[in-house]
Short mmCIF file of N, CA, C and O in Angstrom, two decimals:
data_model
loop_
_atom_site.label_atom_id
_atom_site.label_comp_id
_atom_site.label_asym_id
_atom_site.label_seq_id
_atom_site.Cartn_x
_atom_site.Cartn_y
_atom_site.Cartn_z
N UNK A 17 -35.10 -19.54 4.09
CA UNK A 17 -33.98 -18.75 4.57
C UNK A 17 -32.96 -19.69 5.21
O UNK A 17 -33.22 -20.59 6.01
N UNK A 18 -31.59 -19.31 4.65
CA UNK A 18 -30.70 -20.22 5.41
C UNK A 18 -29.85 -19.74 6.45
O UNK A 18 -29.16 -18.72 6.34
N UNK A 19 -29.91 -20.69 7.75
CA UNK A 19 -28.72 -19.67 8.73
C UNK A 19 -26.56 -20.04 9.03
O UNK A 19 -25.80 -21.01 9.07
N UNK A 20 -26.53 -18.89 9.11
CA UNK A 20 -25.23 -19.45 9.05
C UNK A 20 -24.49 -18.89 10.53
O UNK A 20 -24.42 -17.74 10.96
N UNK A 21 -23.92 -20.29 11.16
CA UNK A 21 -23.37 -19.72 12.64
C UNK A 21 -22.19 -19.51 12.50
O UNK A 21 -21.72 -20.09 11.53
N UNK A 22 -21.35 -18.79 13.21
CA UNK A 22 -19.89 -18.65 13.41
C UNK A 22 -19.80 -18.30 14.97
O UNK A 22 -20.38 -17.48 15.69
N UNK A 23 -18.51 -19.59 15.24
CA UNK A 23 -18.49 -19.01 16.56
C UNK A 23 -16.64 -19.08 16.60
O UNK A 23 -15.71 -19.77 16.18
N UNK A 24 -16.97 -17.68 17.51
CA UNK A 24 -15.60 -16.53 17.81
C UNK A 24 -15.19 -16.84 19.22
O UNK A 24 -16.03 -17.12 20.07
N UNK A 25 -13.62 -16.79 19.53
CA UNK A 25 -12.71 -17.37 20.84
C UNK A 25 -11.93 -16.58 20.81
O UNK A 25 -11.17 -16.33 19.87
N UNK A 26 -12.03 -15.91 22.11
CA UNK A 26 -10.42 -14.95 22.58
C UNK A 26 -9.42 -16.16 22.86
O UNK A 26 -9.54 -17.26 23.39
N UNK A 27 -8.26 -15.36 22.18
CA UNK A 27 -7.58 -16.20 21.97
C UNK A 27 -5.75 -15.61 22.87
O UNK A 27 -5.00 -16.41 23.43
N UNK A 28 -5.56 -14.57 22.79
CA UNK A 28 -5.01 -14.02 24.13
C UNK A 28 -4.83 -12.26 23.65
O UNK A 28 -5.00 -11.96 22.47
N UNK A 29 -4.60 -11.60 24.30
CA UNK A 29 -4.48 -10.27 23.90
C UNK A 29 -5.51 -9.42 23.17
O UNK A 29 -6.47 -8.84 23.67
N UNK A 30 -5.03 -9.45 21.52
CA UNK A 30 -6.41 -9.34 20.74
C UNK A 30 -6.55 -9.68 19.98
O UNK A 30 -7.08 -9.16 19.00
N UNK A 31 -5.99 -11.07 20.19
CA UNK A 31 -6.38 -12.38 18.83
C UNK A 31 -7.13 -12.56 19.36
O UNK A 31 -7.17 -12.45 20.58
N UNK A 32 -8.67 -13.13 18.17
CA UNK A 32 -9.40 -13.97 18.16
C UNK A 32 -9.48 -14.96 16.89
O UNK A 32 -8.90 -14.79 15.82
N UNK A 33 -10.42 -16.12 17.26
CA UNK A 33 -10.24 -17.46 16.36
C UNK A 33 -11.90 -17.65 16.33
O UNK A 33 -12.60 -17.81 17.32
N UNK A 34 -12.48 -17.57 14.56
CA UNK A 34 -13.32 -17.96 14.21
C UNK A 34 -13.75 -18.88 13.19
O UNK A 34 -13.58 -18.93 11.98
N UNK A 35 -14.50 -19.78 14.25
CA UNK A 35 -14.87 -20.75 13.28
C UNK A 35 -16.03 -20.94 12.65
O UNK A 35 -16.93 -20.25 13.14
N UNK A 36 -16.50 -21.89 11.36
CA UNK A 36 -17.64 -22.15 10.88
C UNK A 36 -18.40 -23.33 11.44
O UNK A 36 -17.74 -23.81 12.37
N UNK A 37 -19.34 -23.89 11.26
CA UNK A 37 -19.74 -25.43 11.29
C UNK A 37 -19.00 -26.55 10.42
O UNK A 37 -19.27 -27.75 10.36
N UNK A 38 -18.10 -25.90 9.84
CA UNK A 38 -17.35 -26.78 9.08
C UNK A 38 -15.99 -27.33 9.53
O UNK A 38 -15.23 -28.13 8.99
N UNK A 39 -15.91 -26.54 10.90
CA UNK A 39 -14.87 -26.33 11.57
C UNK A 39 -13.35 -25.76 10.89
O UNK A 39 -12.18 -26.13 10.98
N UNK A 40 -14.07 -24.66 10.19
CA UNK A 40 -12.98 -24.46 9.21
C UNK A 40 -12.76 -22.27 10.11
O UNK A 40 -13.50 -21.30 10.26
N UNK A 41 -11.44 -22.58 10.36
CA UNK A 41 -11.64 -21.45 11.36
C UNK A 41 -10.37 -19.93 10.34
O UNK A 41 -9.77 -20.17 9.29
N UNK A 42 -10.33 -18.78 10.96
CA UNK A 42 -9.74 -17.45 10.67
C UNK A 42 -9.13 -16.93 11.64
O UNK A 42 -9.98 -16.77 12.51
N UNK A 43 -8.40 -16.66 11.91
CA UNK A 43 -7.67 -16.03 13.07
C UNK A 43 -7.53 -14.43 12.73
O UNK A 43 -6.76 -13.99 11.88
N UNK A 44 -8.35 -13.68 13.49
CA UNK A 44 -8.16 -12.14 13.22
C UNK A 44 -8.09 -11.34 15.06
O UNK A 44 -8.60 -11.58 16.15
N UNK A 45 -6.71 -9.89 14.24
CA UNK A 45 -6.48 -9.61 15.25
C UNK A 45 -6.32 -8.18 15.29
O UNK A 45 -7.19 -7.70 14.55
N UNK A 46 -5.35 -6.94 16.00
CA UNK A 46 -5.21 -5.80 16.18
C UNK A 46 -4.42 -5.57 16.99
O UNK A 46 -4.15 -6.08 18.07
N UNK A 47 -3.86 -4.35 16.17
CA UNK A 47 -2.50 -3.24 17.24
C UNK A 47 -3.07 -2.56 17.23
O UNK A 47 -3.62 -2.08 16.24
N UNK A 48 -3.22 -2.13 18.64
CA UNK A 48 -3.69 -1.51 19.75
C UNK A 48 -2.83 -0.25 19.78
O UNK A 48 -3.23 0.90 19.60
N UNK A 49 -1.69 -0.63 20.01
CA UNK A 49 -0.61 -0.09 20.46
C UNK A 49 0.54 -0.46 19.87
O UNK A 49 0.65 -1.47 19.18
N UNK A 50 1.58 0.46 20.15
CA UNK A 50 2.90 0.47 19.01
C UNK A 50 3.71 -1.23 19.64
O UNK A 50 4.54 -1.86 18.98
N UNK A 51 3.34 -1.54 20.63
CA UNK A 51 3.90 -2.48 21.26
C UNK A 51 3.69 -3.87 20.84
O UNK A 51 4.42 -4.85 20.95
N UNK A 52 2.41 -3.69 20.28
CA UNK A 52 1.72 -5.21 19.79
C UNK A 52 1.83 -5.47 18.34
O UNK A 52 1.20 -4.83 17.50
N UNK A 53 2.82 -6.62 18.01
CA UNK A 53 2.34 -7.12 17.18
C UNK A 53 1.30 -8.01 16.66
O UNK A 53 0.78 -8.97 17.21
N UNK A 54 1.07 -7.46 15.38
CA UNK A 54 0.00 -7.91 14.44
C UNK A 54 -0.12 -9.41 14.15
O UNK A 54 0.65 -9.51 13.20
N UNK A 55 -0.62 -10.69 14.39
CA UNK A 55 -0.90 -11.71 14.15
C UNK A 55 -1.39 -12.39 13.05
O UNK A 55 -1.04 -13.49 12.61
N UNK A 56 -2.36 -11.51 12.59
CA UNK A 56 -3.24 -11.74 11.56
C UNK A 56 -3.96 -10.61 11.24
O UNK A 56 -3.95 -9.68 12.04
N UNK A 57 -4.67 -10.50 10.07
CA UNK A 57 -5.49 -9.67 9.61
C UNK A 57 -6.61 -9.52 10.58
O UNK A 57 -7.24 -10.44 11.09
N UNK A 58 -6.78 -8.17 10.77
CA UNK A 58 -7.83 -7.30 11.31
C UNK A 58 -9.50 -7.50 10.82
O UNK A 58 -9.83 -7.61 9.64
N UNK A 59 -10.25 -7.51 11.74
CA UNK A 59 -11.91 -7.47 11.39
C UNK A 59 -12.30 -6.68 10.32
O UNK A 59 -13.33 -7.00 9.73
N UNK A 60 -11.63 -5.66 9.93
CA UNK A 60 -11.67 -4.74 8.80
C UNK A 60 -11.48 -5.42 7.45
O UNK A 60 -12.26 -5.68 6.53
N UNK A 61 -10.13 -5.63 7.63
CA UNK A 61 -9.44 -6.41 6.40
C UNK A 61 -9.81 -7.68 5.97
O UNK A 61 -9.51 -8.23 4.92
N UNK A 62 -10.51 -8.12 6.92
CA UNK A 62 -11.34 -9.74 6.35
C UNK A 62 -12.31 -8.97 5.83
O UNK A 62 -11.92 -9.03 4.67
N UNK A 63 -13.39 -8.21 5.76
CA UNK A 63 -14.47 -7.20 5.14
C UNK A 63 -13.87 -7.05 4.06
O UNK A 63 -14.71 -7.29 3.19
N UNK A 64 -12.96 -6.81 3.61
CA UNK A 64 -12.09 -6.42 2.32
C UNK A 64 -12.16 -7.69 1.82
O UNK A 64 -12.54 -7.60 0.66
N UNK A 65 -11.89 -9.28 2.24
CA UNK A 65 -11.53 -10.22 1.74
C UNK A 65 -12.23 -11.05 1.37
O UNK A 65 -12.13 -11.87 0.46
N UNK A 66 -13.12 -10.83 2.23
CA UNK A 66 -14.61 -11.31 1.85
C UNK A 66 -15.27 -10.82 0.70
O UNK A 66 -15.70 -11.59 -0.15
N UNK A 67 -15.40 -9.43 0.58
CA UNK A 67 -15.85 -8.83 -0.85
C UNK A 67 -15.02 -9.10 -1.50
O UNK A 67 -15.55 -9.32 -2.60
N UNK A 68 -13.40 -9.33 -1.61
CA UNK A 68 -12.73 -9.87 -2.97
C UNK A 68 -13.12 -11.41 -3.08
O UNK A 68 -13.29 -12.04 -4.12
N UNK A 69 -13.24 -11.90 -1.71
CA UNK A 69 -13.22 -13.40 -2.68
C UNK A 69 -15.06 -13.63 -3.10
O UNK A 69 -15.32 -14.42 -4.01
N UNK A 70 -15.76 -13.19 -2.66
CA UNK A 70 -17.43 -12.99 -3.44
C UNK A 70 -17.08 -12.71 -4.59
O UNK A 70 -17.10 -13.57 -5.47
N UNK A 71 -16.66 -11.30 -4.84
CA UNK A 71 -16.34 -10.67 -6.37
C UNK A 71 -15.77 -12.07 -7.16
O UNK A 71 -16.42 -12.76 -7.95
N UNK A 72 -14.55 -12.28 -6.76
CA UNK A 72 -13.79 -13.19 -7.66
C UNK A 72 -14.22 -14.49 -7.80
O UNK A 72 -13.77 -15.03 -8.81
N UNK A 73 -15.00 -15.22 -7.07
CA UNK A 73 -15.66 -16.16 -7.63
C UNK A 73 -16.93 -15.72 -8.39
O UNK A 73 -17.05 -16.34 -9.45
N UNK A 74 -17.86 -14.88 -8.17
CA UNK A 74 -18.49 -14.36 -9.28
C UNK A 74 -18.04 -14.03 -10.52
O UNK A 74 -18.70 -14.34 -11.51
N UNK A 75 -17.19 -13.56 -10.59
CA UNK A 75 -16.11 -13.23 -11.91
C UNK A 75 -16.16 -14.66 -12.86
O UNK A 75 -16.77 -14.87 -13.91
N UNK A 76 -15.19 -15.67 -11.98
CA UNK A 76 -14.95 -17.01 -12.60
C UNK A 76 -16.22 -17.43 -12.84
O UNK A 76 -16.65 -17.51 -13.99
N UNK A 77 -16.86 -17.69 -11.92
CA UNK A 77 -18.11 -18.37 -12.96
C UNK A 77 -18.63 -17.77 -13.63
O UNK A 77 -18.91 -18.64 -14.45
N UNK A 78 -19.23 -16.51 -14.18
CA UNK A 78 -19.32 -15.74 -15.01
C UNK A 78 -18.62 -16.27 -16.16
O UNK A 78 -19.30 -16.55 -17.15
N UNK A 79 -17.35 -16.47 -16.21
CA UNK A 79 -16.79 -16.28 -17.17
C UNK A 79 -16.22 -17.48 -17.68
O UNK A 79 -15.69 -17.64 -18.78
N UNK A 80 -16.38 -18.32 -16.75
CA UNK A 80 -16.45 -19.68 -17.47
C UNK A 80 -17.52 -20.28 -18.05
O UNK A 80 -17.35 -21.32 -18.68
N UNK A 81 -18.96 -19.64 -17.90
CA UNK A 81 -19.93 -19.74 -18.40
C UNK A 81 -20.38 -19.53 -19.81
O UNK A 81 -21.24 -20.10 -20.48
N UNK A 82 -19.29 -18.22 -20.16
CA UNK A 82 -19.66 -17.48 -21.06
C UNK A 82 -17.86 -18.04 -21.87
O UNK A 82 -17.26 -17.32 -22.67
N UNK A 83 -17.59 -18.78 -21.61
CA UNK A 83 -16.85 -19.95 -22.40
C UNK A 83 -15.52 -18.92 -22.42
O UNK A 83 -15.26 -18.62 -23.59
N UNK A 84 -14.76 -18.39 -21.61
CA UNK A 84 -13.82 -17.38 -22.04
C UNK A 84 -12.65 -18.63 -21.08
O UNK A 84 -12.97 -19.37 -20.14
N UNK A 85 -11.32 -18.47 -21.74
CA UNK A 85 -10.21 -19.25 -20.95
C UNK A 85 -9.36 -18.43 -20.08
O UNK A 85 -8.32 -17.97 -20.54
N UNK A 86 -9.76 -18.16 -18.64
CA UNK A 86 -9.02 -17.52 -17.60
C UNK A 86 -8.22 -18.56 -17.12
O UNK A 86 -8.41 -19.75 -16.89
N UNK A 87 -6.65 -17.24 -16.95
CA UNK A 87 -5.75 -18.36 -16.37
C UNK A 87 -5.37 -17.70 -14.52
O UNK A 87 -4.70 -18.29 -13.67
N UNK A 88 -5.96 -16.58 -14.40
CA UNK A 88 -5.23 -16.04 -12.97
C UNK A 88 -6.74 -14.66 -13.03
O UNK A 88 -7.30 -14.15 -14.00
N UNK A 89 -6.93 -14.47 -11.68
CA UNK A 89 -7.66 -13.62 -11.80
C UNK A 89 -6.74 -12.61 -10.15
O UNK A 89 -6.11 -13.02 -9.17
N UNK A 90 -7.02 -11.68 -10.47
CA UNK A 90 -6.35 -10.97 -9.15
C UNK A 90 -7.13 -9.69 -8.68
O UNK A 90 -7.16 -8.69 -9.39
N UNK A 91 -7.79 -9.76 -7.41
CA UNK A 91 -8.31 -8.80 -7.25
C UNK A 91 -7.81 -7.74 -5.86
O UNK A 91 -7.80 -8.21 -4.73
N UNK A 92 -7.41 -6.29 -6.12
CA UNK A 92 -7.17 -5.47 -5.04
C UNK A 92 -8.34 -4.70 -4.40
O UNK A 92 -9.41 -4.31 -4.88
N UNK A 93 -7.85 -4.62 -3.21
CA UNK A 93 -9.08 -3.88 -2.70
C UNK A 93 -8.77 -2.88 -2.11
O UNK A 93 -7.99 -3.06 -1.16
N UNK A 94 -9.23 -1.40 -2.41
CA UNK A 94 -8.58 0.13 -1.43
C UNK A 94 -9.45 0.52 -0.54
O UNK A 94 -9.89 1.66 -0.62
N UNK A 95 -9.78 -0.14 0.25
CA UNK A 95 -10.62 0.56 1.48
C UNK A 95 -10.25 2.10 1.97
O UNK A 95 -9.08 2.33 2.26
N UNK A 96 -11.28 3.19 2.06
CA UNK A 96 -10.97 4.33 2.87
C UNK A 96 -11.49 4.01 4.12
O UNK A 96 -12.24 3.04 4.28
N UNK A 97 -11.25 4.53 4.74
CA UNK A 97 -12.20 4.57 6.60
C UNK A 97 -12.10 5.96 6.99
O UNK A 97 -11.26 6.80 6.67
N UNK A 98 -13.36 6.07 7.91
CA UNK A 98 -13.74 7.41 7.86
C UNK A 98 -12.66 7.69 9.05
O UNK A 98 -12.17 6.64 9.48
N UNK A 99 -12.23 8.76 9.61
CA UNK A 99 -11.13 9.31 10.45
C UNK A 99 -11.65 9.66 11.77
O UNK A 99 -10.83 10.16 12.54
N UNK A 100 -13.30 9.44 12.33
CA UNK A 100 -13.71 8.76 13.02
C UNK A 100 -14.14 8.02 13.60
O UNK A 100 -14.34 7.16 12.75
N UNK A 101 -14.60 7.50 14.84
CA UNK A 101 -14.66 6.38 15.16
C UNK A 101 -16.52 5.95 15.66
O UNK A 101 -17.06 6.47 16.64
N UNK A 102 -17.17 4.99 14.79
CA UNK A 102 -16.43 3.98 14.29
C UNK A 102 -15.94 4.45 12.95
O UNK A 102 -16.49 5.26 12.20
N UNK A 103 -14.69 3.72 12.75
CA UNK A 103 -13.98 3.76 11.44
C UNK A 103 -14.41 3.09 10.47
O UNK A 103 -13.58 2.25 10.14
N UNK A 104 -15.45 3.06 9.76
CA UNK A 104 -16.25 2.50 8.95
C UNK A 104 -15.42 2.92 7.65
O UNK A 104 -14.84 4.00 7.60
N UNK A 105 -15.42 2.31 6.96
CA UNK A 105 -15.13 2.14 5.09
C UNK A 105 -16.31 3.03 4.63
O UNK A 105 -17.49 2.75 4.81
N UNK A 106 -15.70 4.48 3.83
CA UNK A 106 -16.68 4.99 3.33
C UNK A 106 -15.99 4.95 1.24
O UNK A 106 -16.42 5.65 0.32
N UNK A 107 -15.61 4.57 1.22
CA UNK A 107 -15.65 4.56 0.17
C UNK A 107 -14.64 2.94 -0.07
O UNK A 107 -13.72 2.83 0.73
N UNK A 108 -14.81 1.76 -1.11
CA UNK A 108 -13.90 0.50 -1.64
C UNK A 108 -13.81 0.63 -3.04
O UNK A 108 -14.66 0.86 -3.89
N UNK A 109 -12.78 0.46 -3.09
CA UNK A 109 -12.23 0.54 -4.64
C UNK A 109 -11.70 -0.78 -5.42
O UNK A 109 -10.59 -1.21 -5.07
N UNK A 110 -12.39 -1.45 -6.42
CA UNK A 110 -11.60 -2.87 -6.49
C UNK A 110 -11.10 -2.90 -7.91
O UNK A 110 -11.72 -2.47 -8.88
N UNK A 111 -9.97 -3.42 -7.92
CA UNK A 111 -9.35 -3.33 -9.17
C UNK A 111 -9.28 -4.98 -10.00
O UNK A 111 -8.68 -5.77 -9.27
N UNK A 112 -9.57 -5.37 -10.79
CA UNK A 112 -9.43 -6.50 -11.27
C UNK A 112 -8.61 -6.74 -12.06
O UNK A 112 -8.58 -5.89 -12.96
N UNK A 113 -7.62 -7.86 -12.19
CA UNK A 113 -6.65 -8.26 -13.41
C UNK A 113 -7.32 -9.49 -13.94
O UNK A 113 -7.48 -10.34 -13.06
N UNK A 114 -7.56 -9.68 -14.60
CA UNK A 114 -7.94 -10.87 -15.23
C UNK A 114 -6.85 -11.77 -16.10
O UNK A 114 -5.99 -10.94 -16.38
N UNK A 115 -6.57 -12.66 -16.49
CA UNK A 115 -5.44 -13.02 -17.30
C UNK A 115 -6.43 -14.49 -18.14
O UNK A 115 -7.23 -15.30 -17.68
N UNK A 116 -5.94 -14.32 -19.34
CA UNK A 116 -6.43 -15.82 -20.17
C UNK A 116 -6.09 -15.62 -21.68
O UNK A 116 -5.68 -14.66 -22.33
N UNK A 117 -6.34 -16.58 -21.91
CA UNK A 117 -6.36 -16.69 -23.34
C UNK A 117 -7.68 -16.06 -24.26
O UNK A 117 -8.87 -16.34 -24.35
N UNK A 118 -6.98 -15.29 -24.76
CA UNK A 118 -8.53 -14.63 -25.89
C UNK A 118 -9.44 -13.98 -25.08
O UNK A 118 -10.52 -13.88 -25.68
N UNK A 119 -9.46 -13.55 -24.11
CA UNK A 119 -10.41 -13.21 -23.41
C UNK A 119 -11.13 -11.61 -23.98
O UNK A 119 -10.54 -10.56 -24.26
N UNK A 120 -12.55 -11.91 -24.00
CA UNK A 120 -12.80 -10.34 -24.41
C UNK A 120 -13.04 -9.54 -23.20
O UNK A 120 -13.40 -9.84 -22.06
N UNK A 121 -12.69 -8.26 -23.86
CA UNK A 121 -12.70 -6.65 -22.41
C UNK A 121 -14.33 -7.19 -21.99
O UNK A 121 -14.59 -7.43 -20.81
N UNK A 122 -15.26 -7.31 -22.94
CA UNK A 122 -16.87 -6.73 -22.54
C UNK A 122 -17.21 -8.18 -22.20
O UNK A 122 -18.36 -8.21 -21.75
N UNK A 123 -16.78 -9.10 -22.23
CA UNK A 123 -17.10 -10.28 -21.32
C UNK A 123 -16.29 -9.86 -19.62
O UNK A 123 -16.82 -10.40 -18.65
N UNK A 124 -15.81 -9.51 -19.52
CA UNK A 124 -15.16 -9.05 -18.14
C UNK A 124 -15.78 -8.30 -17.71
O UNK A 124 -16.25 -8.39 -16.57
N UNK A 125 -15.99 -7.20 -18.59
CA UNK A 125 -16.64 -5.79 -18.24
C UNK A 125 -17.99 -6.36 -17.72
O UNK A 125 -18.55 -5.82 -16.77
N UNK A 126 -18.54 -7.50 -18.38
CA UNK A 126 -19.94 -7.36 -18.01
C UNK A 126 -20.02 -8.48 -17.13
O UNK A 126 -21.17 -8.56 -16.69
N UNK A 127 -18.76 -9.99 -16.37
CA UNK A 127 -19.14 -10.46 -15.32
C UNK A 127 -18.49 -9.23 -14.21
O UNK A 127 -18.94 -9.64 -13.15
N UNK A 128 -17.93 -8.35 -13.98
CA UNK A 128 -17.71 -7.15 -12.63
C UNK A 128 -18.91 -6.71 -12.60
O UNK A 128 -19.43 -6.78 -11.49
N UNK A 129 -19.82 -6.10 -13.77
CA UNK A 129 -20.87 -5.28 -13.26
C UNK A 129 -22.03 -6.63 -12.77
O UNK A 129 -22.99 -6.27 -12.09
N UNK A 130 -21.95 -7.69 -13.01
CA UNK A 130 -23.09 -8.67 -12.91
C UNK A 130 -22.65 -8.65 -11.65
O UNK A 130 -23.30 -7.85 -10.97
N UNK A 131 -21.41 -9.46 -10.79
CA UNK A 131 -21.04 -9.49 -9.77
C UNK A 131 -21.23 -8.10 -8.39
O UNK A 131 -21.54 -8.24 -7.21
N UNK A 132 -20.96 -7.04 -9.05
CA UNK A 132 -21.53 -6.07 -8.19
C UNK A 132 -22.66 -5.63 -8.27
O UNK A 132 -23.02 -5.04 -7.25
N UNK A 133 -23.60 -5.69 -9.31
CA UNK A 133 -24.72 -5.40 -8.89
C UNK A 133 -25.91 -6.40 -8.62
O UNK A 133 -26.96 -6.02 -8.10
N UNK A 134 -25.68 -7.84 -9.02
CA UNK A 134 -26.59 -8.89 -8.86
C UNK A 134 -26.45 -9.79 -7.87
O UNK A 134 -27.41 -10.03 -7.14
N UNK A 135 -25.23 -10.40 -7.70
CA UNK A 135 -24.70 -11.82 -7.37
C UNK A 135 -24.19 -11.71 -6.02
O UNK A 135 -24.49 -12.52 -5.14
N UNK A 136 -23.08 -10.24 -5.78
CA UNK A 136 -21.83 -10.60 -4.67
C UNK A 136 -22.34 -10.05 -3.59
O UNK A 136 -22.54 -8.85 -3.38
N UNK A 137 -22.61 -11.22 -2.72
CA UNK A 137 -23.89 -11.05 -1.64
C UNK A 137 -23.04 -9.83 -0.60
O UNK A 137 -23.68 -8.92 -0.07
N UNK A 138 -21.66 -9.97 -0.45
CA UNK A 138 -20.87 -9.06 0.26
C UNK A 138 -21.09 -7.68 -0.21
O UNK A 138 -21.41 -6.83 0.61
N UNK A 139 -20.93 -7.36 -1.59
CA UNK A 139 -20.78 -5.99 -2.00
C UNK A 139 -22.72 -5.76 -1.88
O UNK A 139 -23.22 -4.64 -1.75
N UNK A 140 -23.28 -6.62 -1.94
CA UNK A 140 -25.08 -6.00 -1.77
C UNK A 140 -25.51 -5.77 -0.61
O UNK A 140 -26.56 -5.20 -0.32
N UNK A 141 -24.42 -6.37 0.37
CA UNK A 141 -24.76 -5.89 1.80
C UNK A 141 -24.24 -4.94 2.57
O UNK A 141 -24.75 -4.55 3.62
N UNK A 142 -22.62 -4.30 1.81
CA UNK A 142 -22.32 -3.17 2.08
C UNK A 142 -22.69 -2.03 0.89
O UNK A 142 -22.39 -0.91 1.29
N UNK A 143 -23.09 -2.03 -0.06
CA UNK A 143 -23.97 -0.93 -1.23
C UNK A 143 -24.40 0.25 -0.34
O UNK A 143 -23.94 1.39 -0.47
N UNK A 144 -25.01 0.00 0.26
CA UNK A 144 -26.45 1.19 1.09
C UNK A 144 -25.30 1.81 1.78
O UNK A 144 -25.56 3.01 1.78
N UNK A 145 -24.10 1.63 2.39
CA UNK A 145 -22.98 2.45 3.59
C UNK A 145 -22.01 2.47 3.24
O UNK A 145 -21.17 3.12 3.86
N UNK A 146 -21.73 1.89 2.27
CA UNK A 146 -19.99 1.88 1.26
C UNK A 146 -20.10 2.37 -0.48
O UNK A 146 -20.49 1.62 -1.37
N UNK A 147 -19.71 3.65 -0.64
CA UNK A 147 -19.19 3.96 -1.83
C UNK A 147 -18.48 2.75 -2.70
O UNK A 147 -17.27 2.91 -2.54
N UNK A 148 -18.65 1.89 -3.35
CA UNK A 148 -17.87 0.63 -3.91
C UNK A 148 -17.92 0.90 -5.71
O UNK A 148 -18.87 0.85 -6.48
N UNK A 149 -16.44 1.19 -5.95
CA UNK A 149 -16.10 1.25 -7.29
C UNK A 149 -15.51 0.14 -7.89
O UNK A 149 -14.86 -0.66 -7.22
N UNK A 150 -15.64 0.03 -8.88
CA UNK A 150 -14.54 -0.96 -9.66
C UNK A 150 -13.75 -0.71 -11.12
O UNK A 150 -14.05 0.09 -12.00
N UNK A 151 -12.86 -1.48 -11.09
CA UNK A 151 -12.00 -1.20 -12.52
C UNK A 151 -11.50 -3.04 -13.41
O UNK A 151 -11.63 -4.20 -12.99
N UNK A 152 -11.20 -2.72 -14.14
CA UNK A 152 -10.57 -4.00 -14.58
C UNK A 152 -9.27 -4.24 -15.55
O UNK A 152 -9.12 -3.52 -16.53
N UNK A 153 -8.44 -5.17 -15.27
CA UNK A 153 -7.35 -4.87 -16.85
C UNK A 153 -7.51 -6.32 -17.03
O UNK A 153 -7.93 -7.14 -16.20
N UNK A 154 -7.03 -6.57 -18.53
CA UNK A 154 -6.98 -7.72 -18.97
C UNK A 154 -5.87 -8.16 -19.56
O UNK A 154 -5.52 -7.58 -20.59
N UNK A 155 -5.16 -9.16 -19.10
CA UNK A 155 -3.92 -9.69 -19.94
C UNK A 155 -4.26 -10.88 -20.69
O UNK A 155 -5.05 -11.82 -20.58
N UNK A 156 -3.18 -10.42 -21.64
CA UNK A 156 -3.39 -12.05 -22.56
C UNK A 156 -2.36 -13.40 -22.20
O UNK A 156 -1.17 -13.57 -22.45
N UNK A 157 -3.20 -14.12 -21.63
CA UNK A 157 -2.08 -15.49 -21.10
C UNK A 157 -1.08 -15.64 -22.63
O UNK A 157 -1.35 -15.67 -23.83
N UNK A 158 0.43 -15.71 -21.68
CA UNK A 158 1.31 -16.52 -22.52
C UNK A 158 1.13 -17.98 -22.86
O UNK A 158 1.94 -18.55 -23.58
#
């Protein structure tokens, strides 16, 4: 089993600054109030970013594996939150664009479902408390 530390710093108001052992840090924050501006993305919205960037590197290697030429991959994410508190995400919705040359639909089709149901350690750890859908489109690189 491997462990992974992160350590978190108030940083004034309701920024905070987190870092890895790599010293590679995130700055996430919150309006409170109509008064405060927003600094950075919210504890929520890194949850969102984290499952896109898991997904999307699962995607790429997937699919560079399976010999397909991606030139851009783009992934959205629609979080709901429940309308009480805590405001937990009850349902994520992720949409994928893929872009490459020649690329087939069912090579895509089948690194999203590998990625959500095998690989994307984010989406296997919210599964059991998050409704998580997905979609995909595919363009053909110019």
């Amino acid at each position: 089993m491997s462990e992974v530390q992160i350590n978190t710093d108030w940083v004034d108001k309701h920024t905070f600054i987190s870092s890895n052992s790599d010293n590679q840090s995130l700055i996430m924050d919150a309006q409170v109030d109509a008064e405060d501006v927003k600094k950075a993305p919210t504890p929520m919205e890194v949850v969102l970013m984290g499952l896109t960037g898991c997904a999307g590197i699962d995607v790429k290697l997937i699919l560079t594996k399976a010999r397909q030429q991606v030139t851009a991959i783009h992934i959205k994410a629609i979080g709901e939150r429940a309308d009480s508190v805590p405001a937990v995400y009850t349902k994520i919705h992720l949409e994928f664009t893929v872009t490459g040359k020649n690329l087939a639909d069912k090579q895509v089709a089948r690194a999203v479902q590998l990625s959500a149901e095998k690989y994307c350690s984010v989406s296997k750890m919210l599964e059991n408390s998050v409704e998580i859908s997905h979609d995909f489109t595919v363009i053909e690189a110019e």
